[in-house]
Amino acid sequence: MALDNIRLEVMQTVEKSVDGFIDKYLIPVEEIWQPTDLLPNLQNENYMDEIVQIREEAQELGYDFWVVLVADMVTEEALPTYESWLMDMEGVEQHGASHGKQNGWARWIRQWTGEENRHGDTLNKYLYLSGRVDMKEIEKTTQYLINDGFDIGTGRDPYKNFVYTSFQELATNISHKRVGQLAKKKGNKMLAKMCSVIAGDEMRHHLAYREFVKVIFDYDPSEMMLAFQDMMKKKIVMPAQFIRESGDDIATAFENFSNAAQRLGVYTTYDYIDILKKLNDYWEIDKFTSLTDDAEKARDYLMALPDRMTRIAGRISIPQDQHQFKWVAANGRL
Ligand SMILES: [Fe+2]
Ligand SMILES: [Fe+2]
């Protein structure tokens, strides 16, 4: 479906500012951390001590913890899906231009992808060294997730996609940060550091995407408001919503993983509501004065949504039974 010309015009206008966004929110390759900065250096003579330490510290972490860490890692590893999805947005032009003349949005997406790619890489290496999980089952899950693809309900609409990424980057910031805090509590310093450093990247990305939306609000407030409403009505679900274990149908794994994350307090319904409130505040949706009638209604809906969701959240209980994932060996169940 082709979008109206105004969206394309807005994207082309904002594109002129993308280099500034890259400078402000992304970090050049030579300056940013790499996974090996956070992992044992296997070229060191005492590498074995470090690996033994990882494995010992890993014994302190419980079953739900591993499930959540694995699912977080797999989610990061499905990055090819996200990059290709974003590259398909209206206003992104990936063909033809040589470096330096690339379409600004394509350049943003590429460099964002380059940063994101380090997350799965880091966690994958850690999990492999921990000895606590079944890597082959995890690898199959990753391959399934990439094979299956996804549909986050945004279509090619940049407005909706930027609502999704604004939301999702903050959700991942919260969940990586909390996993890191749990690891730290159990004396697992290396993993704690990894998670908090990754969480820092997610925060920068969140700040960028919410800025894109803010700028779009300046140019096209009513349409931006409607896009925001549409995404919140659909609910923003993690890109791993279609995650599955080998031999399984789509969907059940995500629910079980999500329950584990809620039990641990790593990412809960209240976090979801909190993110929504923060976005409402930052975009100052209460302040727009010349919205269309539909957009006015959308604004009312969005303003009322956090309270409405809080009332419902109080009535939902989280299942306590742990699903037995193939990713984490039964004897590792704590
Ligand atoms: Fe990430
Ligand atoms: Fe991210």
Tab-separated table of N, CA and C and ligand atoms in Angstrom, residues 116 169 172 202, ligand 2:
chain	number	residue	atom	x	y	z
A	116	GLU	N	23.636	-2.637	17.074
A	116	GLU	CA	22.796	-3.696	17.647
A	116	GLU	C	23.441	-5.073	17.499
A	169	GLU	N	12.921	-0.006	22.088
A	169	GLU	CA	14.287	0.234	22.580
A	169	GLU	C	14.279	0.502	24.078
A	172	THR	N	13.751	-2.860	25.856
A	172	THR	CA	14.971	-3.678	25.936
A	172	THR	C	15.981	-3.056	26.899
A	202	GLU	N	20.840	0.564	24.217
A	202	GLU	CA	19.389	0.587	23.955
A	202	GLU	C	18.811	1.947	24.336
B	2	FE	FE	17.716	-2.237	20.490
